[in-house]
């Protein structure tokens, strides 16, 4: 096996013990455990300050655990069937799942909440076990660090563990890794990183850990591996499959490349919002309150049961769970009664009125959508017939969720197919070593997280974050145990930490009655506000520093300051879908006001 090049020690620009590429959940964990083993670590991310965190930051923040090893192994075997997964990988993961509660307490400093213990009857908890028909399922549960979801709470703890180890972990942000450097025998000796416009050669005495996430934003790879023309990402925009190309060039064997998860409405659809870079999590499938609503594919016909609770994009197909067959331009079609119902219970993040295409008749709608003549009319006629008969003979949609289409006008909304995360990448063993084409570990190369994740077939929700914690720890501990390469100097701590410098505020001038407040509870780093506060009245709020997501968090930062000033109160309603940012803003403004009283 030949690497990209052989590099002499003095050709490196800098030397660390361990280099971790990718600062999401897996990378934060691997870096932390390598540092705890006494190593000097460089943790690198392609995203700039405030946007680090990968998919982990956007996730629902739930991580699995299992009460019983044997039961979980049974369940995991069923999830994997008919594919296979090496026993050592399964054993490492399943063992990790049984330890996760203790892990949260010991390593994250929180007593976790287990969904099935704290909210056994909640509809969300009902989804905690994704395949209840599989033996062993009952042992599965999901842990979270508090009651909220989709608020980066677990991510912020993982990030803080890195900050706490600033004496042993340097962090380079906005610094994409470009290629692995190998000795002639294939041993990984370092990595080339693009930093400040220059290629920097970094030596890694003990090895490199690849935790660069998947290829959710690489449409070429999506076409090649997933066979779809275009999927809309729901998380980080920086996961571009770089880890896959780098590992491939280093001789790694790939696995699980065709596996990915989808989410949101039904089998993983979201509204096509013009100009949007990402889709968002929101739930809907047809229920007893719904009626005249169907989804059609490219030819104007229905293609699945709109009431089916999909399992991360998988729907039931002849005895197996498979990704739903996707259409390029699916439309949700509904009548006026359903539109009124949707308006009464608005979807998070979007205004349906901005997105609907409206027509007085089905035929006119069909024409507006450019569908083959007669297909939509026929699809609705057939659906109406099933609704009246109380039996959907095509897709088995339950009768109580069907009502014949009523009076117009009629509506269509263009949808996109979402991608939550990919699972494929370099294969690893139970020690988190990356495996080469010869089925042997590539010396000094480790991997964790969704880059080469272990999902060989069906995915049990909350498994990816569990994997970040479990394999991140294994990778961090094992990379630290490798025999170090001998360079003239040992791993150096350069004290270059873009996290710490990003947290620092430049000089901010404060006028009379102006106070600074800050909060770390948003989605992206520190949120800082300048508040003008006179006679117990909030006069003005200026956002001084923020790194919230531009499509969701920023909306809250634009709306809420005005509302707080108008109501002279920080406790205004959180912006829908942006609760973490809203709460961070409230906390920062409260912090500023508290200073006026000092
Ligand atoms: C909306 C959403 C909700 C989810 N909810 C859950 C959930 O509740 N539970 C669960 O278990 N899973 C969930 N998942 C899946 C889970 O979040 C991910 O699989 C997991 O976070 C992946 O972690 P990771 O550390 O492997 O990768 P990531 O967290 O994606 O981190 C990868 C990092 O690598 C960086 N990177 C990429 N290329 C380079 C490069 N060239 N150089 C340097 N850095 C690079 C990226 O910038 C990124 O920061 C969800 C996913 C999404 C999108």
XYZ file of C-alpha atoms and ligand atoms in Angstrom:
651
model
C 0.000 0.000 0.000
C 1.372 3.376 -0.974
C 0.419 6.652 0.627
C 0.297 10.087 -0.922
C 3.920 10.760 -0.120
C 6.701 10.028 2.299
C 7.633 12.997 4.404
C 10.745 13.504 6.458
C 10.315 14.789 9.971
C 11.870 18.151 9.217
C 9.376 18.725 6.444
C 6.549 19.079 8.914
C 5.446 22.527 9.936
C 4.312 21.354 13.330
C 4.143 18.176 15.393
C 1.349 16.893 17.624
C 0.845 13.559 19.319
C -2.638 13.083 17.914
C -4.550 14.902 15.200
C -8.342 14.626 15.173
C -10.027 15.749 11.962
C -13.619 16.934 12.388
C -15.033 18.697 15.458
C -18.465 17.157 15.828
C -19.533 14.751 18.548
C -17.120 11.987 17.568
C -14.149 14.335 17.141
C -14.784 16.214 20.386
C -14.937 12.869 22.185
C -11.845 11.368 20.547
C -9.814 14.531 21.228
C -10.910 14.637 24.831
C -9.988 11.014 25.558
C -6.649 11.285 23.757
C -5.898 14.389 25.839
C -6.921 12.566 29.010
C -4.385 9.893 28.097
C -1.752 12.627 28.318
C -1.392 13.423 24.623
C -1.039 16.791 22.935
C -3.905 16.947 20.504
C -4.780 19.058 17.505
C -8.507 19.149 16.750
C -9.362 20.531 13.334
C -12.581 21.574 11.646
C -13.455 22.946 8.229
C -16.173 25.199 9.645
C -15.408 28.665 11.012
C -15.893 29.639 14.662
C -19.499 29.311 15.759
C -20.325 26.831 12.999
C -18.290 23.925 14.334
C -20.187 20.969 15.696
C -21.224 19.278 12.470
C -24.470 17.358 12.481
C -24.038 16.822 16.199
C -24.955 20.423 16.869
C -28.197 20.155 14.867
C -29.192 16.725 16.173
C -32.134 15.881 18.397
C -29.442 15.265 21.081
C -30.664 11.789 21.978
C -28.204 8.918 22.388
C -29.185 5.306 22.881
C -28.526 3.059 25.772
C -29.407 -0.549 26.497
C -30.388 -2.189 29.745
C -29.251 -5.645 28.788
C -26.310 -6.763 26.642
C -27.775 -10.018 25.308
C -31.118 -8.487 24.433
C -29.449 -5.574 22.701
C -27.211 -7.931 20.756
C -30.308 -9.808 19.605
C -31.995 -6.571 18.592
C -28.882 -5.332 16.812
C -28.556 -8.594 14.900
C -32.130 -8.189 13.702
C -31.486 -4.603 12.652
C -28.407 -5.705 10.742
C -29.964 -8.765 9.030
C -29.562 -9.780 6.206
C -26.324 -7.795 6.153
C -23.469 -8.690 8.436
C -21.237 -6.761 10.776
C -17.997 -8.047 12.332
C -18.560 -9.443 15.814
C -15.887 -7.259 17.437
C -17.557 -4.101 16.110
C -20.983 -5.177 17.326
C -19.603 -6.232 20.698
C -17.805 -2.907 21.209
C -20.935 -0.954 20.333
C -23.445 -3.017 22.273
C -21.195 -3.065 25.319
C -20.915 0.716 25.000
C -24.699 1.031 24.876
C -25.045 -0.822 28.163
C -22.563 1.634 29.732
C -24.034 4.851 28.355
C -25.957 5.936 31.446
C -22.819 5.681 33.551
C -20.880 7.362 30.714
C -23.142 10.433 30.878
C -22.576 10.734 34.602
C -18.864 9.973 34.647
C -17.651 11.720 31.510
C -20.297 14.340 30.746
C -21.147 15.271 34.317
C -24.914 14.926 33.880
C -27.494 12.520 35.151
C -29.202 11.587 31.897
C -32.917 11.317 31.314
C -34.129 8.105 29.725
C -37.177 8.753 27.521
C -39.033 5.605 28.458
C -38.491 6.281 32.156
C -39.458 9.951 32.268
C -42.209 10.046 29.630
C -43.424 6.495 29.027
C -46.678 7.633 27.421
C -45.478 10.466 25.214
C -45.961 10.029 21.442
C -42.264 10.791 20.927
C -41.288 8.058 23.367
C -43.384 5.650 21.347
C -40.855 6.200 18.566
C -37.842 5.514 20.761
C -37.974 1.871 19.769
C -37.915 2.018 16.023
C -38.448 -1.688 15.294
C -40.741 -2.975 18.062
C -41.416 -6.167 16.105
C -37.776 -7.276 16.476
C -36.826 -9.473 19.440
C -34.760 -7.690 22.058
C -36.221 -4.253 21.240
C -37.482 -3.684 24.754
C -33.995 -3.063 26.104
C -33.501 0.015 23.935
C -33.986 3.516 25.308
C -32.802 7.022 24.455
C -30.855 9.292 26.792
C -30.763 13.048 26.782
C -29.010 15.531 29.018
C -32.277 17.318 29.811
C -35.876 17.405 28.641
C -35.328 19.521 25.532
C -34.452 18.305 22.068
C -32.879 19.937 19.019
C -31.196 22.551 21.211
C -27.550 21.435 20.973
C -27.539 20.590 24.697
C -25.402 17.447 24.435
C -23.185 19.101 21.848
C -22.482 22.044 24.137
C -21.274 19.691 26.865
C -18.997 17.835 24.447
C -17.632 21.147 23.179
C -17.055 22.388 26.726
C -15.006 19.270 27.521
C -12.654 20.349 24.729
C -12.503 23.929 26.017
C -11.731 22.596 29.512
C -8.670 20.829 28.113
C -7.221 23.837 26.312
C -3.849 23.044 27.889
C -3.718 19.804 25.874
C -6.032 20.383 22.911
C -5.377 23.023 20.275
C -8.316 23.798 18.007
C -8.009 24.985 14.437
C -11.263 26.117 12.882
C -11.879 27.177 9.294
C -9.054 24.770 8.436
C -10.136 21.927 6.146
C -7.966 18.818 6.160
C -6.820 17.941 2.669
C -4.870 14.698 2.671
C -3.333 12.082 4.886
C 0.418 11.649 4.817
C 1.766 8.119 4.965
C 5.097 6.411 5.259
C 6.040 3.851 2.617
C 4.536 1.039 4.720
C 1.218 2.869 4.884
C 1.570 4.154 8.446
C -0.228 7.462 8.745
C 2.340 10.021 9.849
C 0.430 13.254 9.518
C -1.990 15.345 7.547
C -2.042 18.346 5.243
C -4.397 21.077 6.367
C -5.401 24.272 4.604
C -5.019 27.054 7.139
C -5.141 30.777 6.433
C -4.798 30.060 2.723
C -1.665 27.935 3.134
C -1.113 24.201 3.157
C 0.335 23.182 6.503
C 1.946 19.766 7.095
C 1.125 18.502 10.554
C 2.847 15.440 11.991
C 0.878 13.092 14.235
C 3.212 10.943 16.336
C 0.529 8.570 17.532
C -1.889 8.872 14.674
C -4.860 10.570 13.100
C -8.534 10.109 13.953
C -11.016 10.696 11.135
C -14.294 12.122 12.432
C -15.282 14.298 9.494
C -18.889 13.208 9.184
C -20.578 12.042 6.028
C -21.342 13.352 2.542
C -24.717 15.019 3.071
C -23.543 18.082 1.137
C -21.734 16.353 -1.694
C -24.295 15.888 -4.459
C -21.775 13.965 -6.611
C -21.317 11.362 -3.897
C -25.069 11.328 -3.292
C -25.572 10.451 -6.949
C -22.800 7.875 -6.964
C -23.532 6.085 -3.710
C -27.193 6.774 -2.980
C -28.475 6.864 -6.536
C -30.456 10.048 -5.994
C -30.137 13.256 -7.968
C -30.492 15.630 -5.076
C -31.166 15.373 -1.364
C -31.658 18.271 0.990
C -29.380 18.272 4.070
C -30.811 18.881 7.523
C -27.636 19.454 9.484
C -24.147 20.858 8.931
C -23.319 22.297 5.524
C -19.649 21.338 5.964
C -19.977 17.564 5.722
C -18.847 17.176 2.138
C -17.407 13.684 2.094
C -13.800 14.879 2.505
C -13.091 12.093 4.977
C -14.213 9.520 2.442
C -11.907 10.767 -0.313
C -8.990 11.081 2.110
C -9.488 7.612 3.560
C -9.905 6.116 0.090
C -6.609 7.612 -1.035
C -4.957 6.206 2.080
C -6.090 2.721 1.053
C -9.105 2.283 3.322
C -11.850 -0.175 2.567
C -15.291 1.449 2.398
C -18.471 0.106 3.899
C -22.151 1.024 4.253
C -21.858 3.558 1.444
C -25.461 3.162 0.298
C -26.952 3.707 3.768
C -28.440 7.000 4.783
C -31.261 8.296 6.934
C -34.044 10.744 6.172
C -36.422 12.577 8.456
C -39.228 15.102 8.814
C -42.590 14.713 7.090
C -43.660 11.168 6.232
C -40.797 9.235 4.612
C -38.402 12.171 4.858
C -39.964 14.996 2.887
C -39.743 18.685 3.645
C -41.159 21.773 2.002
C -39.213 23.147 -0.954
C -38.462 26.631 0.345
C -36.897 28.775 -2.401
C -33.257 29.554 -1.614
C -33.148 27.371 1.519
C -29.868 25.569 2.108
C -31.245 23.134 4.653
C -34.444 21.354 5.572
C -35.750 21.155 9.122
C -37.248 18.645 11.476
C -40.997 18.730 11.739
C -43.383 15.826 12.017
C -46.487 15.008 10.080
C -48.096 11.976 8.633
C -51.824 11.678 7.919
C -53.771 11.076 11.125
C -57.392 10.856 12.198
C -57.778 14.653 12.032
C -56.580 14.772 8.444
C -58.428 13.899 5.301
C -58.273 15.191 1.753
C -54.516 15.072 1.391
C -52.197 12.891 -0.655
C -48.625 12.996 -1.925
C -47.910 12.421 -5.592
C -44.752 11.500 -7.452
C -43.377 12.799 -10.724
C -46.179 11.362 -12.858
C -48.974 12.734 -10.675
C -49.838 9.420 -8.999
C -49.653 8.425 -5.330
C -46.651 6.308 -4.391
C -46.906 5.453 -0.677
C -49.130 5.385 2.391
C -49.193 8.969 3.654
C -50.137 7.800 7.160
C -47.226 5.427 7.623
C -44.828 6.310 10.428
C -41.589 6.088 8.505
C -38.447 4.865 10.171
C -35.746 7.349 9.281
C -36.904 7.331 5.672
C -37.654 3.621 5.488
C -41.124 2.348 4.708
C -42.501 -1.162 4.777
C -42.057 -3.088 1.568
C -42.967 -6.751 1.196
C -41.537 -7.885 4.511
C -38.570 -5.485 4.650
C -38.032 -1.858 5.549
C -36.564 -0.001 2.597
C -35.951 3.597 1.696
C -39.094 4.918 0.083
C -38.776 5.124 -3.699
C -38.169 8.836 -4.183
C -39.607 11.201 -6.747
C -37.668 14.142 -8.111
C -40.535 16.608 -7.627
C -43.055 15.213 -5.150
C -46.070 17.376 -4.351
C -48.367 17.321 -1.364
C -51.911 17.894 -2.658
C -54.856 18.878 -0.483
C -58.312 20.382 -0.466
C -59.539 23.542 1.240
C -60.634 21.738 4.426
C -57.170 20.252 4.855
C -55.550 23.620 4.139
C -57.684 25.191 6.867
C -56.647 22.366 9.196
C -52.957 22.892 8.405
C -53.348 26.623 9.014
C -54.897 25.955 12.399
C -51.870 23.867 13.404
C -49.043 25.583 11.548
C -45.865 23.754 10.661
C -42.701 24.907 12.380
C -40.285 27.034 10.332
C -42.482 27.785 7.289
C -45.552 29.739 6.281
C -47.621 27.373 4.191
C -49.382 30.300 2.505
C -46.040 31.360 0.980
C -45.487 27.970 -0.602
C -48.831 26.739 -1.915
C -49.848 26.633 -5.543
C -53.600 27.108 -5.693
C -56.244 26.308 -8.306
C -60.016 26.189 -8.393
C -60.232 22.675 -9.775
C -58.095 19.538 -9.724
C -57.762 19.722 -13.516
C -56.496 23.305 -13.291
C -54.041 22.327 -10.551
C -52.778 19.439 -12.648
C -52.169 21.834 -15.512
C -50.399 24.355 -13.297
C -48.052 21.640 -12.051
C -47.311 20.459 -15.597
C -48.337 16.878 -14.811
C -49.306 14.332 -17.474
C -52.911 15.094 -18.350
C -55.493 13.223 -16.306
C -53.111 11.548 -13.860
C -53.792 13.733 -10.840
C -57.524 13.667 -11.483
C -57.397 9.876 -11.718
C -55.218 9.602 -8.595
C -57.689 11.661 -6.573
C -60.690 9.778 -8.003
C -59.103 6.499 -6.954
C -58.154 7.859 -3.529
C -61.720 9.164 -3.035
C -63.102 5.766 -3.940
C -60.856 4.100 -1.339
C -61.783 6.727 1.246
C -65.485 6.096 0.692
C -65.008 2.328 0.795
C -62.825 2.638 3.915
C -60.003 0.679 2.313
C -56.881 1.904 0.529
C -56.261 -1.014 -1.783
C -53.084 0.489 -3.204
C -51.036 1.383 -0.114
C -53.075 0.379 2.921
C -53.563 3.845 4.396
C -55.855 3.423 7.415
C -59.481 4.357 6.769
C -59.643 6.773 9.708
C -56.990 8.979 8.097
C -58.803 9.206 4.764
C -61.614 11.522 3.749
C -62.630 12.079 0.137
C -61.458 15.358 -1.348
C -64.049 18.044 -0.637
C -64.678 21.454 -2.110
C -61.922 23.520 -3.668
C -59.866 25.484 -4.071
C -57.141 22.845 -4.205
C -53.530 23.227 -3.215
C -50.131 21.766 -4.057
C -46.834 22.228 -2.223
C -43.574 21.181 -3.792
C -41.517 18.979 -1.482
C -37.851 17.974 -1.291
C -36.327 14.690 -0.169
C -34.238 15.121 2.942
C -31.010 13.562 4.100
C -30.302 13.503 7.799
C -26.973 11.770 7.684
C -25.036 9.200 5.732
C -23.584 6.101 7.351
C -20.877 5.098 4.889
C -17.132 5.589 4.904
C -13.955 3.791 5.908
C -14.564 0.461 7.625
C -13.326 0.154 11.181
C -12.837 -2.620 13.687
C -13.862 -2.823 17.328
C -10.737 -0.866 18.307
C -11.791 1.974 15.984
C -8.837 1.236 13.700
C -9.546 1.947 10.046
C -9.254 -1.120 7.858
C -7.339 -1.185 4.582
C -8.109 -2.979 1.330
C -6.066 -5.914 2.656
C -8.431 -6.185 5.650
C -5.623 -5.153 7.997
C -5.699 -1.973 10.083
C -3.959 0.980 8.462
C -1.349 1.786 11.118
C -2.061 4.952 13.090
C -5.414 5.646 11.428
C -8.610 5.589 13.481
C -12.213 6.539 12.863
C -15.424 7.302 14.728
C -18.883 8.749 14.194
C -20.990 8.696 11.062
C -17.908 8.654 8.797
C -17.836 4.911 8.259
C -20.553 4.349 10.840
C -21.500 0.833 11.813
C -25.092 0.826 10.498
C -25.026 -2.020 7.998
C -28.763 -2.084 7.337
C -31.570 -0.646 9.480
C -30.911 2.267 11.779
C -32.237 2.532 15.313
C -32.755 6.240 16.053
C -30.338 7.839 18.554
C -27.732 5.290 17.493
C -25.484 7.757 15.701
C -24.808 9.940 18.715
C -24.328 6.833 20.829
C -21.776 5.763 18.253
C -19.979 9.115 18.504
C -19.657 8.691 22.263
C -18.688 5.021 22.183
C -16.314 4.927 19.215
C -15.027 8.450 19.887
C -13.810 7.209 23.267
C -12.379 3.987 21.852
C -10.578 5.899 19.081
C -9.181 8.548 21.442
C -7.933 5.982 23.942
C -6.472 3.633 21.331
C -4.718 6.242 19.215
C -2.970 7.337 22.408
C -1.721 3.777 22.945
C 0.073 3.379 19.609
C 3.856 3.309 19.557
C 4.848 6.904 18.765
C 6.798 7.719 15.633
C 10.147 9.180 16.500
C 10.651 12.770 15.539
C 13.300 15.066 16.936
C 10.711 16.712 19.175
C 7.662 15.310 20.875
C 4.119 16.535 20.332
C 3.958 20.261 20.800
C 1.280 22.374 22.248
C 1.159 25.509 20.165
C -1.572 27.206 22.159
C -3.491 28.014 19.017
C -7.069 27.647 20.005
C -9.620 29.191 17.679
C -12.384 28.291 20.115
C -10.884 30.412 22.860
C -9.984 33.292 20.555
C -13.450 33.156 18.961
C -14.983 33.453 22.411
C -13.036 36.629 23.120
C -14.743 39.907 22.476
C -13.027 42.775 20.730
C -13.182 46.182 22.328
C -16.790 47.274 22.711
C -17.502 50.854 23.672
C -20.329 51.308 26.135
C -22.167 54.613 26.428
C -24.177 55.773 29.431
C -26.863 53.250 30.459
C -25.465 50.620 28.084
C -24.649 47.168 29.438
C -23.143 44.047 27.913
C -24.728 40.659 28.472
C -23.803 37.230 27.221
C -24.981 33.659 27.109
C -23.529 30.352 26.005
C -26.849 28.600 25.640
C -27.418 29.290 21.939
C -26.618 26.893 19.109
C -23.242 28.360 18.152
C -20.820 29.670 20.727
C -21.194 32.875 22.647
C -24.108 35.257 22.089
C -23.380 38.835 23.209
C -25.808 41.757 23.411
C -25.550 45.434 24.271
C -28.650 46.632 26.101
C -29.652 50.221 26.742
C -31.526 50.141 30.042
C -32.899 53.286 31.672
C -35.302 53.538 34.616
C -36.147 49.837 34.591
C -36.958 50.035 30.892
C -35.335 48.152 28.010
C -34.751 50.910 25.455
C -32.639 49.112 22.887
C -30.992 45.738 22.260
C -28.051 45.376 19.903
C -26.649 41.963 18.971
C -22.898 42.369 19.296
C -21.790 38.805 18.582
C -23.713 35.759 17.441
C -23.119 32.541 15.522
C -26.613 31.125 15.369
C -27.822 29.337 12.251
C -28.713 31.880 9.607
C -31.908 30.144 8.511
C -33.460 29.647 11.959
C -31.600 31.313 14.822
C -31.134 34.580 13.002
C -34.896 34.920 12.600
C -35.229 34.922 16.389
C -32.438 37.475 16.731
C -34.193 39.744 14.260
C -37.672 39.412 15.785
C -37.247 39.133 19.521
C -35.250 42.265 20.448
C -38.049 44.491 19.132
C -40.646 42.472 21.035
C -38.604 42.652 24.238
C -38.305 46.420 23.893
C -42.009 46.808 23.063
C -43.057 44.685 26.048
C -40.183 45.780 28.300
C -39.802 42.132 29.156
C -37.284 39.450 28.276
C -39.837 36.651 28.643
C -41.438 37.007 25.217
C -42.528 33.877 23.336
C -39.638 31.980 21.796
C -39.517 32.055 18.009
C -40.975 28.818 16.656
C -38.234 26.348 15.856
C -35.526 28.561 17.376
C -36.009 27.910 21.059
C -32.295 27.524 21.888
C -31.432 30.853 20.249
C -34.468 32.558 21.799
C -33.527 31.357 25.267
C -29.902 32.375 24.768
C -31.037 35.868 23.785
C -33.278 36.100 26.834
C -30.412 34.973 29.074
C -27.986 37.462 27.513
C -30.424 40.375 27.909
C -31.129 39.364 31.514
C -27.379 39.243 32.104
C -27.008 42.791 30.745
C -29.883 44.084 32.866
C -28.421 42.478 35.972
C -25.270 44.557 35.420
C -27.298 47.753 35.505
C -28.162 46.866 39.059
C -24.585 46.300 40.215
C -31.257 17.304 12.193
C -30.549 16.065 12.687
C -31.022 15.414 13.808
C -30.370 14.277 14.291
N -30.764 13.742 15.486
C -30.067 12.716 16.020
C -30.349 12.252 17.336
O -31.168 12.815 18.073
N -29.655 11.171 17.780
C -28.691 10.557 17.031
O -28.101 9.593 17.489
N -28.368 11.017 15.806
C -29.014 12.093 15.292
N -28.661 12.579 14.067
C -27.473 12.025 13.419
C -26.233 12.527 14.169
O -26.419 13.886 14.495
C -24.956 12.417 13.376
O -24.843 11.187 12.743
C -23.767 12.622 14.324
O -23.921 13.862 14.986
C -22.466 12.598 13.556
O -21.435 13.034 14.399
P -19.959 13.074 13.837
O -19.119 13.624 14.902
O -19.624 11.774 13.242
O -20.051 14.095 12.605
P -20.461 15.621 12.648
O -21.070 15.992 13.934
O -21.254 15.872 11.435
O -19.064 16.374 12.562
C -18.245 16.273 11.441
C -17.350 17.494 11.415
O -16.333 17.306 10.428
C -16.058 18.559 9.847
N -15.374 18.389 8.571
C -15.885 17.994 7.387
N -14.920 18.005 6.450
C -13.781 18.407 7.059
C -12.445 18.622 6.626
N -12.069 18.448 5.359
N -11.531 19.028 7.536
C -11.875 19.243 8.833
N -13.131 19.076 9.279
C -14.062 18.649 8.409
C -17.425 19.211 9.730
O -17.317 20.615 9.621
C -18.098 18.766 11.027
O -17.957 19.735 12.032
C -29.273 13.736 13.579
C -28.803 14.371 12.431
C -29.411 15.548 12.000
C -28.861 16.252 10.803
